[in-house]
Backbone as a ProteinNet text record, in pm:
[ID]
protein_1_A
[PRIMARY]
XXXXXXXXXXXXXXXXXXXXXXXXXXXXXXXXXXXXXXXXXXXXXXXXXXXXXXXXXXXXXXXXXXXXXXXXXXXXXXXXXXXXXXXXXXXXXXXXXXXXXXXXXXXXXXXXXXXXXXXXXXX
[TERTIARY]
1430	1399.5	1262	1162	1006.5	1042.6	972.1	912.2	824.6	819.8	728.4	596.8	545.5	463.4	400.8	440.2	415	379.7	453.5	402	296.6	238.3	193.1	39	-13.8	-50.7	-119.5	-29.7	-107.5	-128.7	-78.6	-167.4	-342.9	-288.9	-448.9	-586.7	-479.9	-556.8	-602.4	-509.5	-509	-655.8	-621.2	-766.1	-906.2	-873.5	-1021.8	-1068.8	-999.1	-1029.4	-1090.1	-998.9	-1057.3	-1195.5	-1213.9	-1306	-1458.4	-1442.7	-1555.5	-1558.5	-1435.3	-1492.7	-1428.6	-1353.6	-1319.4	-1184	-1153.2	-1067.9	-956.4	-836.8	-721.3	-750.3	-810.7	-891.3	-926.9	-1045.4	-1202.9	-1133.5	-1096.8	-1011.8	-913.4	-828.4	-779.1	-857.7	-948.9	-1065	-1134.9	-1161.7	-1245.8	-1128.1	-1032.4	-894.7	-834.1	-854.1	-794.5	-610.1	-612.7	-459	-479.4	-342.4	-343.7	-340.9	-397.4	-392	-244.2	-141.1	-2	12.6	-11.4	9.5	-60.5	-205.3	-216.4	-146.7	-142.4	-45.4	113.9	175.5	290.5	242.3	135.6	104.3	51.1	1.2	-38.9	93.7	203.3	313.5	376.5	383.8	469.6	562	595.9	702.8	688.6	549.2	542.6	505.4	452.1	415.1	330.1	211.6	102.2	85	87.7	39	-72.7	-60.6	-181.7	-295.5	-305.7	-422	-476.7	-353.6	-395.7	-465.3	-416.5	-456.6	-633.6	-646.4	-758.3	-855	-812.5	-911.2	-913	-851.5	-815.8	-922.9	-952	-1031.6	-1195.8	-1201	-1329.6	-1374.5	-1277.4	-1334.9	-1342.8	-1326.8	-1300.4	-1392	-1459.3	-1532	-1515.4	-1377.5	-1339.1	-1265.2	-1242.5	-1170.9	-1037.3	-969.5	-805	-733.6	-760.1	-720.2	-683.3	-815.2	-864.8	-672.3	-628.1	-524	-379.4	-403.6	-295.5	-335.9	-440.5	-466.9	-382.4	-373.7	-287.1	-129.9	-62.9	58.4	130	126.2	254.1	201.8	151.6	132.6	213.4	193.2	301	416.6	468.5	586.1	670	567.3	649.9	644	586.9	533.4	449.9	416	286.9	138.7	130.2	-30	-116.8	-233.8	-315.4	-295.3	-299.7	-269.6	-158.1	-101.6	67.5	-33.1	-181.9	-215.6	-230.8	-260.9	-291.5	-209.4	-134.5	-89.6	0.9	60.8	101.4	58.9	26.5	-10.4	-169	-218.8	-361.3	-400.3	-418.4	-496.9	-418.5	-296.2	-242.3	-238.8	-310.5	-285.2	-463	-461	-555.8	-686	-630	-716.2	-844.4	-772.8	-853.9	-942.1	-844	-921.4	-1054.8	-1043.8	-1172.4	-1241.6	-1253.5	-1334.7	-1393.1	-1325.4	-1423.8	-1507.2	-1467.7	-1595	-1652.8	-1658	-1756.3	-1843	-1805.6	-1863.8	-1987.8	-1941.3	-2051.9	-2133.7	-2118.7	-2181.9	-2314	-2284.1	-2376.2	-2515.9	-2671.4	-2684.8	-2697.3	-2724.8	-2745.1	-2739.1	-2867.9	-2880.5	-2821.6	-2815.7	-2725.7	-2571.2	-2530.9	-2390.1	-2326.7	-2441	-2462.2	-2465.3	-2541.5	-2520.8	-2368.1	-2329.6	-2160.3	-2067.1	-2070.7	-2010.1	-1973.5	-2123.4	-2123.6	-2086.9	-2091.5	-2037.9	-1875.4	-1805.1	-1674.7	-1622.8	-1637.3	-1638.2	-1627	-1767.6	-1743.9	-1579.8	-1587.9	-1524.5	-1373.4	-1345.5	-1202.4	-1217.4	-1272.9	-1291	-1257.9	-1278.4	-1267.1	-1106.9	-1067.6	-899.8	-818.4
498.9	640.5	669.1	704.3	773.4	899.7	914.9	988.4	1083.7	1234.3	1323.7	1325.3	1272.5	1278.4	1101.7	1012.5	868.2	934.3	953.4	1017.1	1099.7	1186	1278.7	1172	1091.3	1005.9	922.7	873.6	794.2	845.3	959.6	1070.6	1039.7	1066.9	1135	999.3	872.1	755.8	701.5	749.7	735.8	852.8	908.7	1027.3	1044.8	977.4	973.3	836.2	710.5	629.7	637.9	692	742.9	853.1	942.6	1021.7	917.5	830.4	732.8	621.5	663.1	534.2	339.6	384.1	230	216.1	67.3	4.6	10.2	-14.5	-93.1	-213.1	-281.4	-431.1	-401.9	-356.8	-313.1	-268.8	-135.6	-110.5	-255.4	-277	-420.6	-578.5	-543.8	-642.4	-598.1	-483.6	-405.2	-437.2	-407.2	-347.2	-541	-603.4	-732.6	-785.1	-675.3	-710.6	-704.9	-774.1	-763.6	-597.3	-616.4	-461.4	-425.5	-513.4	-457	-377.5	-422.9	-326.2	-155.4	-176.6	-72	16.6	-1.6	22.8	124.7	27	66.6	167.2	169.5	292.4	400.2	341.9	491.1	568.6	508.8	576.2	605.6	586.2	619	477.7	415.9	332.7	223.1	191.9	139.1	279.2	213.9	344.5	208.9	356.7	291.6	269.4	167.7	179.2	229.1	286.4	367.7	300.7	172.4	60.9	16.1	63.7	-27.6	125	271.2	371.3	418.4	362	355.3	254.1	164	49.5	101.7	204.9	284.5	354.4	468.6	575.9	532.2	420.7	354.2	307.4	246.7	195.7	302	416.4	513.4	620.1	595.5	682.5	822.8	853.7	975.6	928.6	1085.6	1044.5	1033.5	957.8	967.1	1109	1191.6	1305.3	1391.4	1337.5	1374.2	1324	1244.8	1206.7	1314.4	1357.2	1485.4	1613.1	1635.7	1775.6	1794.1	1896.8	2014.4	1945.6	1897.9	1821.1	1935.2	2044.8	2167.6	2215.4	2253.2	2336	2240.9	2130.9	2082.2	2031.1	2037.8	2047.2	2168	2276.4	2404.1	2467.9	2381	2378.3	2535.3	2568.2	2649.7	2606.3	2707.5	2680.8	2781.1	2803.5	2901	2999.5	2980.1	3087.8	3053.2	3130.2	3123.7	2978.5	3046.6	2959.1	2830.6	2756.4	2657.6	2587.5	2459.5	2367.2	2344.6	2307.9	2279.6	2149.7	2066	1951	1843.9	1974.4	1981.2	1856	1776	1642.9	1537	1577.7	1445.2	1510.2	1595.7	1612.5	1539.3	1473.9	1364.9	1418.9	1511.5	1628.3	1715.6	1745.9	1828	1751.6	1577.4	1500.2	1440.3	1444.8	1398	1512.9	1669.7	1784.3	1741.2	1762.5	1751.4	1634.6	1520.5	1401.8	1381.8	1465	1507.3	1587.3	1695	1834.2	1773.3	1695.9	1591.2	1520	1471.8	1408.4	1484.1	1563.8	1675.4	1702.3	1675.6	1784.1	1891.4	1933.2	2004.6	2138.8	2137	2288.5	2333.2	2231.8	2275	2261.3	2240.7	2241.7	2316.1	2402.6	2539.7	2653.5	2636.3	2727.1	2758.1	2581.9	2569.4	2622.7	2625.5	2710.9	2842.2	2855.3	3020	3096.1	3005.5	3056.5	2986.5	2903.7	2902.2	3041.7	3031.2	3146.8	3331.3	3343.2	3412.1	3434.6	3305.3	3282.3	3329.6	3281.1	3302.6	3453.7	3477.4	3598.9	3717.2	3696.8	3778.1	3719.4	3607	3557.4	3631.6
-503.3	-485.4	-545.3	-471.9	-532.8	-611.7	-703.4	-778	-703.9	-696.6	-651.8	-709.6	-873.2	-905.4	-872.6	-857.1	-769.4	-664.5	-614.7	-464.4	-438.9	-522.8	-538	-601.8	-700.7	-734.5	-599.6	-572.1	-433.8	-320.3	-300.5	-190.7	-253.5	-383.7	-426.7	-406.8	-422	-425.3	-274.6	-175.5	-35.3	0.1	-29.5	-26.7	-55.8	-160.9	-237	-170.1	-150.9	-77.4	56.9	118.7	244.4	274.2	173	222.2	193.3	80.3	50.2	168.1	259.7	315.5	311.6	182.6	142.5	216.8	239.3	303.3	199.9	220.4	109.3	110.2	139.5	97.7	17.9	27.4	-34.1	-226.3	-168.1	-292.8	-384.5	-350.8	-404.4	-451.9	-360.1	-420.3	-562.1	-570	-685.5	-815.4	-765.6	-881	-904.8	-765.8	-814.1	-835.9	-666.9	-660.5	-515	-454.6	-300.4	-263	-112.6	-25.3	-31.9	-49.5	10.7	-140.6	-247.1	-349.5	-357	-297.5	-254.1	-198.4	-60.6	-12.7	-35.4	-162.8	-196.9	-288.2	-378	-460.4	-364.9	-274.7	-192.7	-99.2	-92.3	-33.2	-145.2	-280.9	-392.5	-410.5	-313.2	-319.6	-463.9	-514.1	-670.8	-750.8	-876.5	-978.1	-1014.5	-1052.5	-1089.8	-1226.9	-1329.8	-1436.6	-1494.1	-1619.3	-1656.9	-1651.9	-1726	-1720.1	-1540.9	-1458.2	-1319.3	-1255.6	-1265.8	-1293.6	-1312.9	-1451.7	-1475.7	-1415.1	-1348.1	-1294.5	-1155.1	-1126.7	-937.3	-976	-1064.3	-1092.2	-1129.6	-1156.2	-1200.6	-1060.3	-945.2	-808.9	-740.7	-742.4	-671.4	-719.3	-862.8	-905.9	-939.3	-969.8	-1046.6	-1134.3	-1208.6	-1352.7	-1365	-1407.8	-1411	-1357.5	-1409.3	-1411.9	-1301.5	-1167.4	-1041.1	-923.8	-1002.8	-924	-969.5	-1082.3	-1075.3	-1092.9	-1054.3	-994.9	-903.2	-862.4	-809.8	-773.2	-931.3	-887.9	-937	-1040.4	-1017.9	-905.5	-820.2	-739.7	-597	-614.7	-528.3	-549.8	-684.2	-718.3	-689.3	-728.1	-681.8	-570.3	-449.1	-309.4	-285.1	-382.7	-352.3	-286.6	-203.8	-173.2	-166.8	-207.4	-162.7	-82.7	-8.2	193.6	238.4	297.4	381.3	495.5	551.4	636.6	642.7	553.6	478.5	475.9	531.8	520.1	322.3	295.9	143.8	143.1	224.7	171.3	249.8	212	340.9	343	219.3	212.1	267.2	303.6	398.4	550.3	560.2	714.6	772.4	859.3	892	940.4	997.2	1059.3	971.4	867.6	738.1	702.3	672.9	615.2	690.3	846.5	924.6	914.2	914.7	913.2	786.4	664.6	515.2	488.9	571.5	575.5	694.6	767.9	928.1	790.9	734.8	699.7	621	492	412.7	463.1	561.6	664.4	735.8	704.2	714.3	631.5	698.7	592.7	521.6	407.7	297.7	392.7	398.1	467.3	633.8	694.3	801	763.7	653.8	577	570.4	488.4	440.4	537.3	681.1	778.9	874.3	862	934.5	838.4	662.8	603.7	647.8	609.4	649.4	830.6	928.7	1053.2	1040.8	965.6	933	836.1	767.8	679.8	788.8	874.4	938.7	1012.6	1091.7	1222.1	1172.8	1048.5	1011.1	948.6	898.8	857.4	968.8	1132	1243.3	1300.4	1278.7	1294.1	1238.3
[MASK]
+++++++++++++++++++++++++++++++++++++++++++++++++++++++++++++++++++++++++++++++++++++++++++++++++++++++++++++++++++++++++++

């Protein structure tokens, strides 16, 4: 049986992976365990040790911490907006818009902000 905060944990590691770009190879090569362990921490199905934890957050380039952000808020399945998905960062979709969006630059970033911003604003 997973754990909601495991689960919740390797969302965050599945995510941050993905928006950089890195493989579950890539990642497991850095950390120095097979991809299938990946894998199982990114569905919850292992638990990550704190030490294996900290060697995720160093390849991944955030701080430990970055992986349980917003874990009451999905414990208590709150979200921001009724509109808003509760679990936006696993929907695949969000996740290709916010690394299309970076992909972007700077100042035309800044202009698609601001005509998003509009656009929903008239929805």
């Amino acid at each position: 049986m997973t754990h909601p905060v495991d689960v919740h944990v390797g969302k965050r590691v599945r995510h941050r992976r993905w928006l950089i770009g890195m493989t579950q190879q890539q990642l497991a090569e850095q950390v120095g365990i097979k991809f299938q362990q990946i894998q199982k921490y990114e569905t919850g199905a292992n638990r990550v040790s704190a030490s294996r934890l900290w060697d995720i957050a160093e390849a991944l380039d955030v701080p430990v911490s970055f992986f349980f952000e917003g874990l009451d808020d999905a414990q208590r399945g709150n979200s921001e907006k009724a509109s808003v998905p509760a679990d936006l960062m696993g929907d695949k979709e969000a996740l290709d818009l916010v690394r299309s969006y970076y992909a972007i630059p700077e100042n035309q970033r800044r202009r698609l902000f601001e005509l998003a911003r509009v656009l929903s604003d008239v929805a």
